[in-house]
CSV table of C-alpha atoms and ligand atoms in Angstrom, one decimal:
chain,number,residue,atom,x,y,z
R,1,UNK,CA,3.3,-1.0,-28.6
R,2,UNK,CA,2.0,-4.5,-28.9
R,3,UNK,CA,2.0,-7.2,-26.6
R,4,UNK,CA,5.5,-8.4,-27.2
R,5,UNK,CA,7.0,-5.0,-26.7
R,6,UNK,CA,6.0,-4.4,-23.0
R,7,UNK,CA,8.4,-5.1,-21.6
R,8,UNK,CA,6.0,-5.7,-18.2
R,9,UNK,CA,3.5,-7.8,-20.0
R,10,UNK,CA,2.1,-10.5,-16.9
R,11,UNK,CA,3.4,-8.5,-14.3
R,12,UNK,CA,1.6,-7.0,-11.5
R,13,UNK,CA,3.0,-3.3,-9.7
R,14,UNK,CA,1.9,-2.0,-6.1
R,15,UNK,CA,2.8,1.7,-6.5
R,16,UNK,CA,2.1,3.6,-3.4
R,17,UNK,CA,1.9,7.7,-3.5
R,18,UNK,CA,0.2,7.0,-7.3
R,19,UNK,CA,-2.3,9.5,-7.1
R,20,UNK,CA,-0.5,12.1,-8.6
R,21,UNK,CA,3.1,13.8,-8.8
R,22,UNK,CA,6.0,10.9,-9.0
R,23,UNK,CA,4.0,8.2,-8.2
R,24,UNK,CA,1.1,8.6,-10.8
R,25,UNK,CA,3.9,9.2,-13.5
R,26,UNK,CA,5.6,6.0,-12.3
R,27,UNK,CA,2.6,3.7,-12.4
R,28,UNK,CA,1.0,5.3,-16.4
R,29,UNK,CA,4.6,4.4,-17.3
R,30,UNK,CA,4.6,1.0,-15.9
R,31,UNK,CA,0.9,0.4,-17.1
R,32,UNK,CA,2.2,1.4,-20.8
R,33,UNK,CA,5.1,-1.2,-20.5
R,34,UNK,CA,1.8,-3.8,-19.7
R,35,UNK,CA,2.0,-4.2,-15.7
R,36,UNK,CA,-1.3,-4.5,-13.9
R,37,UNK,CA,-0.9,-1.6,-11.9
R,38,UNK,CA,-2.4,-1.2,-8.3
R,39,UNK,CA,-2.7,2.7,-7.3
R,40,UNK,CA,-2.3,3.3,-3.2
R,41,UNK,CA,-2.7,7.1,-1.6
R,42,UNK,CA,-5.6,8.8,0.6
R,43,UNK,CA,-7.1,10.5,-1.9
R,44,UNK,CA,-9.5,8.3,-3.6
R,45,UNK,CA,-10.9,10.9,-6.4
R,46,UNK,CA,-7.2,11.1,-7.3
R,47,UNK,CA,-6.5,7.4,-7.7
R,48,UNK,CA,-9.7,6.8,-9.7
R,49,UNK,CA,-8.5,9.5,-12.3
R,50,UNK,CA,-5.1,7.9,-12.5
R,51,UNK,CA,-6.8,4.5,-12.8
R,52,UNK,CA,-9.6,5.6,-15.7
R,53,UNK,CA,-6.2,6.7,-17.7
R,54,UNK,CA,-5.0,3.9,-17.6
R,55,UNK,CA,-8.0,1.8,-18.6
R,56,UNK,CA,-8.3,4.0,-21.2
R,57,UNK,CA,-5.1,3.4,-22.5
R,58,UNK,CA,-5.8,-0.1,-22.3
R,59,UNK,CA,-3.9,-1.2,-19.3
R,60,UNK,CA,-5.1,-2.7,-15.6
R,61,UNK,CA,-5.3,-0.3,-12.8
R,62,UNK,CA,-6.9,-0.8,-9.8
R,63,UNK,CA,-7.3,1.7,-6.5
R,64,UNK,CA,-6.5,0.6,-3.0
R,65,UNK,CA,-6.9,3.5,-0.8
R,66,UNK,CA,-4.3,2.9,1.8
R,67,UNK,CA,-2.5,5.3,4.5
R,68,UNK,CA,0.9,3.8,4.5
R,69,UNK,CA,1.0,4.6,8.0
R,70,UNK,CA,-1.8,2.3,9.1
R,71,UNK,CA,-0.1,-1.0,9.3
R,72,UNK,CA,-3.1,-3.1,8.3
R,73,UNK,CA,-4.4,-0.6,5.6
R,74,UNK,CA,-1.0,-1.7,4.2
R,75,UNK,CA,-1.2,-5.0,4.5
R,76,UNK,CA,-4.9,-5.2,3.3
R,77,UNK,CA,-3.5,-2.8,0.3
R,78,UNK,CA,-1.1,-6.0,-0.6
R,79,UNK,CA,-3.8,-8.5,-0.1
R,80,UNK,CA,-6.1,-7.2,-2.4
R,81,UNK,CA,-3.5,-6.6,-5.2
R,82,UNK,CA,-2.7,-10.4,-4.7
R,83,UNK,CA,-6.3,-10.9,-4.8
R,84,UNK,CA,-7.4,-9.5,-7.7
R,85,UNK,CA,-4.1,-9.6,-10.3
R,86,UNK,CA,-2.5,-13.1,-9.0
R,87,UNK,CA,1.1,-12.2,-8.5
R,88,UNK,CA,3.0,-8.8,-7.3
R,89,UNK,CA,6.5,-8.1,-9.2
R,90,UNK,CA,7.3,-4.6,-8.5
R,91,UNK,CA,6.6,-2.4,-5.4
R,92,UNK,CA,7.3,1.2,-5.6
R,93,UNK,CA,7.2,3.2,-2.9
R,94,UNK,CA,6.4,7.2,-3.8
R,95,UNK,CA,4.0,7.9,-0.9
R,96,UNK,CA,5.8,11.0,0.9
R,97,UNK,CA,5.7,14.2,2.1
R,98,UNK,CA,7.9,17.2,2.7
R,99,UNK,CA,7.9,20.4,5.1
R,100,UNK,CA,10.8,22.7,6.0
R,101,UNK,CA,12.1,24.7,8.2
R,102,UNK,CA,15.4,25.0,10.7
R,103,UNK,CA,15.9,22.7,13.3
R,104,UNK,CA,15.5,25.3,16.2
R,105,UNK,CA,11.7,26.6,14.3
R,106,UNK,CA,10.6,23.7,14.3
R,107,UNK,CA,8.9,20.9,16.9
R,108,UNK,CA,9.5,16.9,17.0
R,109,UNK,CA,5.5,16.9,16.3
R,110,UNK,CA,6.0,19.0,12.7
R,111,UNK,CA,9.0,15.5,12.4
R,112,UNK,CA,6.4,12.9,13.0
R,113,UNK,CA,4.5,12.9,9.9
R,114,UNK,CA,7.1,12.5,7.7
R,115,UNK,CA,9.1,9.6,9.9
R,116,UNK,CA,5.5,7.9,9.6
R,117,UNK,CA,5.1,8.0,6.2
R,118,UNK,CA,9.1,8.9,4.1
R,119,UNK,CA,10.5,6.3,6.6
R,120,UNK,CA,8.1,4.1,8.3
R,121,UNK,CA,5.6,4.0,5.4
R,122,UNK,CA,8.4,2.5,3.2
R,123,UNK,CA,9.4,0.1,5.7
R,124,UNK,CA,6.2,-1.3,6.1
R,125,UNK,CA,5.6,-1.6,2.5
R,126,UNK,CA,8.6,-3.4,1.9
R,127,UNK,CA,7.6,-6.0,4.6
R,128,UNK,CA,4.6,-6.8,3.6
R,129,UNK,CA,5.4,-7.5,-0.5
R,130,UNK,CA,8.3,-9.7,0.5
R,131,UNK,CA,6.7,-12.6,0.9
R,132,UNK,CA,5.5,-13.0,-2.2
R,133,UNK,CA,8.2,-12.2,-3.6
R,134,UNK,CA,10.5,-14.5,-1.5
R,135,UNK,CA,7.6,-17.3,-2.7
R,136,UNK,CA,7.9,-16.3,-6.3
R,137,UNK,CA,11.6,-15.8,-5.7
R,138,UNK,CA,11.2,-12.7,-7.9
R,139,UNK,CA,10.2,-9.0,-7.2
R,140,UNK,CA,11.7,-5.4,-7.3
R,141,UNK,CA,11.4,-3.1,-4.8
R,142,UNK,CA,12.0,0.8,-6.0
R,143,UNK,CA,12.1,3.2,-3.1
R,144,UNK,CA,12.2,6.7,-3.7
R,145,UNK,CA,15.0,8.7,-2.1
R,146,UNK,CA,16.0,12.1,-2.2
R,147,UNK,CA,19.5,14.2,-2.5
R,148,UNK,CA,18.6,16.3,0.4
R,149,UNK,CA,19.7,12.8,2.0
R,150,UNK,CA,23.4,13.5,0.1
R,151,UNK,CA,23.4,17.9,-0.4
R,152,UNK,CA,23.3,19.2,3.4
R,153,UNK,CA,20.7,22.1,2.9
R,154,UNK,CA,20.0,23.7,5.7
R,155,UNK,CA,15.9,23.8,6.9
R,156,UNK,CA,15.9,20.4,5.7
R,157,UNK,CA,17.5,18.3,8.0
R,158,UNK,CA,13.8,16.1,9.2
R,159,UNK,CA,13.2,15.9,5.6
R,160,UNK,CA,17.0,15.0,4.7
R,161,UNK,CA,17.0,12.6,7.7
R,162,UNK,CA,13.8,10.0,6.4
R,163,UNK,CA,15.2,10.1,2.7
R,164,UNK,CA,18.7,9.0,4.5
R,165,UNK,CA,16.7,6.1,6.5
R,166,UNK,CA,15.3,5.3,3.1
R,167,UNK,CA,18.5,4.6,1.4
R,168,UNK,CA,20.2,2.9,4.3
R,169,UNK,CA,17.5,0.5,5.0
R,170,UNK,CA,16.6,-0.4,1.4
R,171,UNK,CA,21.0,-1.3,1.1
R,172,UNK,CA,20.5,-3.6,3.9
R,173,UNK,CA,17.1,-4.8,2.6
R,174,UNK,CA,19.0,-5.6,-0.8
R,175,UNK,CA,21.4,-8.1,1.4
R,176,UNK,CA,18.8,-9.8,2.9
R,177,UNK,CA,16.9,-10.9,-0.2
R,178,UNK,CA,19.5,-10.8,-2.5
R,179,UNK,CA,19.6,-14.4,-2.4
R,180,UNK,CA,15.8,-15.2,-2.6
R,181,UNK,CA,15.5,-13.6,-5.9
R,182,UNK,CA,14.6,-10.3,-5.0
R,183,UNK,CA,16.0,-6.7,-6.3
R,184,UNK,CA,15.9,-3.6,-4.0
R,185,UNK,CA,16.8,0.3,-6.0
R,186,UNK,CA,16.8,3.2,-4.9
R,187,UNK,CA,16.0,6.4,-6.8
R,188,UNK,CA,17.9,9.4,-5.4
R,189,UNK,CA,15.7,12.7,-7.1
R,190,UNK,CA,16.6,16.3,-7.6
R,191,UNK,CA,14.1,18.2,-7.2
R,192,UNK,CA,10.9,17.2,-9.8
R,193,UNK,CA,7.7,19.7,-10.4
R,194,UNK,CA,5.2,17.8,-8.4
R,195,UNK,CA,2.1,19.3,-6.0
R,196,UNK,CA,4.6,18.5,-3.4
R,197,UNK,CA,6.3,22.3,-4.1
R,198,UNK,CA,3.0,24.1,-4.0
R,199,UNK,CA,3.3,24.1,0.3
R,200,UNK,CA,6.9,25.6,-0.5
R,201,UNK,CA,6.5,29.3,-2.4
R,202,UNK,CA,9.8,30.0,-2.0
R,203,UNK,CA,11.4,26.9,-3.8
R,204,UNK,CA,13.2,26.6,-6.5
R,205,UNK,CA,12.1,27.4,-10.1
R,206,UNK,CA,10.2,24.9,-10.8
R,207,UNK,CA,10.4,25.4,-14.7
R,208,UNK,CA,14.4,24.0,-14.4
R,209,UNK,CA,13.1,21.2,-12.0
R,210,UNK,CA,13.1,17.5,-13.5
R,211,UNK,CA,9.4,16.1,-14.7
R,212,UNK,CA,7.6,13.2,-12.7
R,213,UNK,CA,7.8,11.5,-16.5
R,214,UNK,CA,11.8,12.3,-16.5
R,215,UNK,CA,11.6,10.0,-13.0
R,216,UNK,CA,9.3,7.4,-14.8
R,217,UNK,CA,11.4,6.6,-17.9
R,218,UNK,CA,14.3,6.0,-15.0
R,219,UNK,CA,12.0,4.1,-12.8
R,220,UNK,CA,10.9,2.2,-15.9
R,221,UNK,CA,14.6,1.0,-16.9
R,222,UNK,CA,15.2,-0.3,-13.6
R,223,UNK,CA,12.8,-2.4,-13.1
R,224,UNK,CA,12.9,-4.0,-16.3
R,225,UNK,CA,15.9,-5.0,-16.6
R,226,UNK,CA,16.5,-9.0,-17.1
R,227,UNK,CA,16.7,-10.7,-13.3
R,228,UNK,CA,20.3,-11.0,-13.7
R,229,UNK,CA,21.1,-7.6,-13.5
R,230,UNK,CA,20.1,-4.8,-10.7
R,231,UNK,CA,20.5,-1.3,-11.0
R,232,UNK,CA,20.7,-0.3,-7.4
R,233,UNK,CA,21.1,3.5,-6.6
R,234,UNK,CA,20.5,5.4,-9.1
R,235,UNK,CA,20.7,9.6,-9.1
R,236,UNK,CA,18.9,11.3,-11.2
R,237,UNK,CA,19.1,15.1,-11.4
R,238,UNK,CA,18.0,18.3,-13.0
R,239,UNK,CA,20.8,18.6,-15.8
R,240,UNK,CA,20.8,22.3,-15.2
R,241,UNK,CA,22.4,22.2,-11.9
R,242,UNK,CA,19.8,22.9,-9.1
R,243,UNK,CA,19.4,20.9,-6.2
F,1,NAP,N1,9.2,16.5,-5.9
F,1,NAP,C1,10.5,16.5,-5.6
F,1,NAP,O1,11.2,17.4,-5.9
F,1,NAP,C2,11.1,15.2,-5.0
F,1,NAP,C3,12.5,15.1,-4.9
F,1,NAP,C4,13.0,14.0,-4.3
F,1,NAP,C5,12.2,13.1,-3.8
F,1,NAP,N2,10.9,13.2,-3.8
F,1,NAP,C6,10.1,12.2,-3.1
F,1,NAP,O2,9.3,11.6,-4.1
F,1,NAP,C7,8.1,11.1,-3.4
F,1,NAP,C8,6.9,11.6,-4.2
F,1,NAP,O3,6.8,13.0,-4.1
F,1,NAP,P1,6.0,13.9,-5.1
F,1,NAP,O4,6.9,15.0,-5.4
F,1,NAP,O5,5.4,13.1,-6.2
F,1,NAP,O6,4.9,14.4,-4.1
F,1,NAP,P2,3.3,14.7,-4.3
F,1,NAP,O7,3.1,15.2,-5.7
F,1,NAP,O8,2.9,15.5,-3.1
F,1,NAP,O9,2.7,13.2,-4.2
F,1,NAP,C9,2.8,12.5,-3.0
F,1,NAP,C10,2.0,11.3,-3.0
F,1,NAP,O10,2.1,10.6,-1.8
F,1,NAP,C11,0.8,10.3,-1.3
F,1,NAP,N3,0.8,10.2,0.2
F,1,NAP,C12,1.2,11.2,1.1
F,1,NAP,N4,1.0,10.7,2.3
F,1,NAP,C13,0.5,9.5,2.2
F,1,NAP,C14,0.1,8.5,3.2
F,1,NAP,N5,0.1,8.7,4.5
F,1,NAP,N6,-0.3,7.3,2.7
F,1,NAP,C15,-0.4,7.1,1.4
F,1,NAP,N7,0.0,7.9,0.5
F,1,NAP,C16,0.4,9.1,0.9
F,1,NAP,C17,-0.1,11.4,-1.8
F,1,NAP,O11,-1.4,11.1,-1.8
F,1,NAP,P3,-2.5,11.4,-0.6
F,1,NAP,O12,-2.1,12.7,0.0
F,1,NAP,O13,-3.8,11.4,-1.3
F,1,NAP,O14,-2.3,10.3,0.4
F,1,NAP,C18,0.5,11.6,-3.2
F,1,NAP,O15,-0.1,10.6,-4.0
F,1,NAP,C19,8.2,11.5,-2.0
F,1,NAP,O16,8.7,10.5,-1.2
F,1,NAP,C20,9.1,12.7,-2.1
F,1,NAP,O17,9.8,12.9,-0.8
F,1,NAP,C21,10.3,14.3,-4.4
């Protein structure tokens, strides 16, 4: 592709959860449409990898190891994006985590982790990109969303319950900043073959699952689309039926 092509060419991504699964697929495929891509997850080995493929291809990467449930980590992960590439377009918020299990097996501490990152995580995220955004008065924010928050499946209801928070605060978001210039999606998944099934051996099959690079190419049309138009919710599922 040259220059011309990419469609991201000058533009700058924060993806959080990039170290592998959803979030790395996400930010290789924004890197190849020519974003400067920063890569934000706990596991720096992970985020390094991610970031040498993506020099290699060419393409800007830079790793800001950030737990987006540290507050300050979060808003140190923005500064130094800003810092180093300029500008911040797109923030895409993949960082999550999943664990199942009835209602009545389970305690509010096996709840908390996922509140603090699935919900809280992406609330703090958005915060702390909108300024810029508002100052640019232009960004996309893509939060990632799940159909457990739409299919009632039972042993999933803490997990159903932050992907729920997810969509609801990212449609008010999208009021409050519609006017500055700034888009807010969500992407509602079926289930996709990431490490996140490997804690969960009696899943589905994984081989009918979606791939992280199916999510990517989805990810990829909505935030490129011309200013003027915002796809806002968008579903993407396994075309074979499960989940
Ligand atoms: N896979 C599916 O079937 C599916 C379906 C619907 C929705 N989703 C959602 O898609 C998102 C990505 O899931 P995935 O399947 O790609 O999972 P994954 O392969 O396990 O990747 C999760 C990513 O989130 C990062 N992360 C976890 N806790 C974090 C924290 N406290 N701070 C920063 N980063 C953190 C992980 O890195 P570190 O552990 O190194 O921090 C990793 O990079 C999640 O929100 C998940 O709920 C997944």
């Amino acid at each position: 592709m040259t220059a011309a092509e990419r469609a991201l060419e000058g533009q700058v991504a924060l993806v959080t959860g990039a170290g592998r699964g959803i979030g790395r697929a996400i930010a290789l495929a924004l890197a190849a449409q020519g974003a400067a891509v920063a890569l934000a997850a706990r596991t720096r080995q992970q985020l390094a990898e991610v970031a040498a493929e993506i020099r290699e291809h060419g393409g800007r990467a830079l790793a800001v190891p950030t737990d987006v449930t540290q507050d300050a980590a979060v808003e140190a992960a923005v500064e130094q994006t800003i810092a180093e590439f300029g500008r911040l377009d797109v923030l895409v918020t993949a960082a999550g985590t999943a664990s199942f299990g009835p209602v009545t097996g389970t305690k509010p501490d096996d709840w908390d982790t996922m509140l603090a990152v699935n919900l809280r995580g992406v609330m703090v995220c958005c915060r702390a990109v909108l300024p810029v955004m508002v100052h640019q008065r232009r960004g996309t924010i893509l939060n990632v969303s799940s159909v457990a928050a739409q299919r009632f499946i039972p042993g999933s209801a803490a997990y159903a319950a932050t992907k729920a928070g997810v969509v609801v605060w990212s449609r008010v978001l999208r009021e409050e900043v519609r006017a500055e210039g700034v888009r807010v999606g969500v992407l509602v998944l079926g289930a996709v073959d990431t490490p996140l099934w490997d804690a969960v051996p009696q899943g589905p099959d994984r081989s009918r699952m979606l791939r992280p690079e199916d999510v990517a190419r989805a990810a990829v049309l909505m935030v490129t689309l011309p200013p003027g138009a915002a796809l806002e919710d968008l579903t993407l599922l396994p075309a074979g039926g499960i989940l």
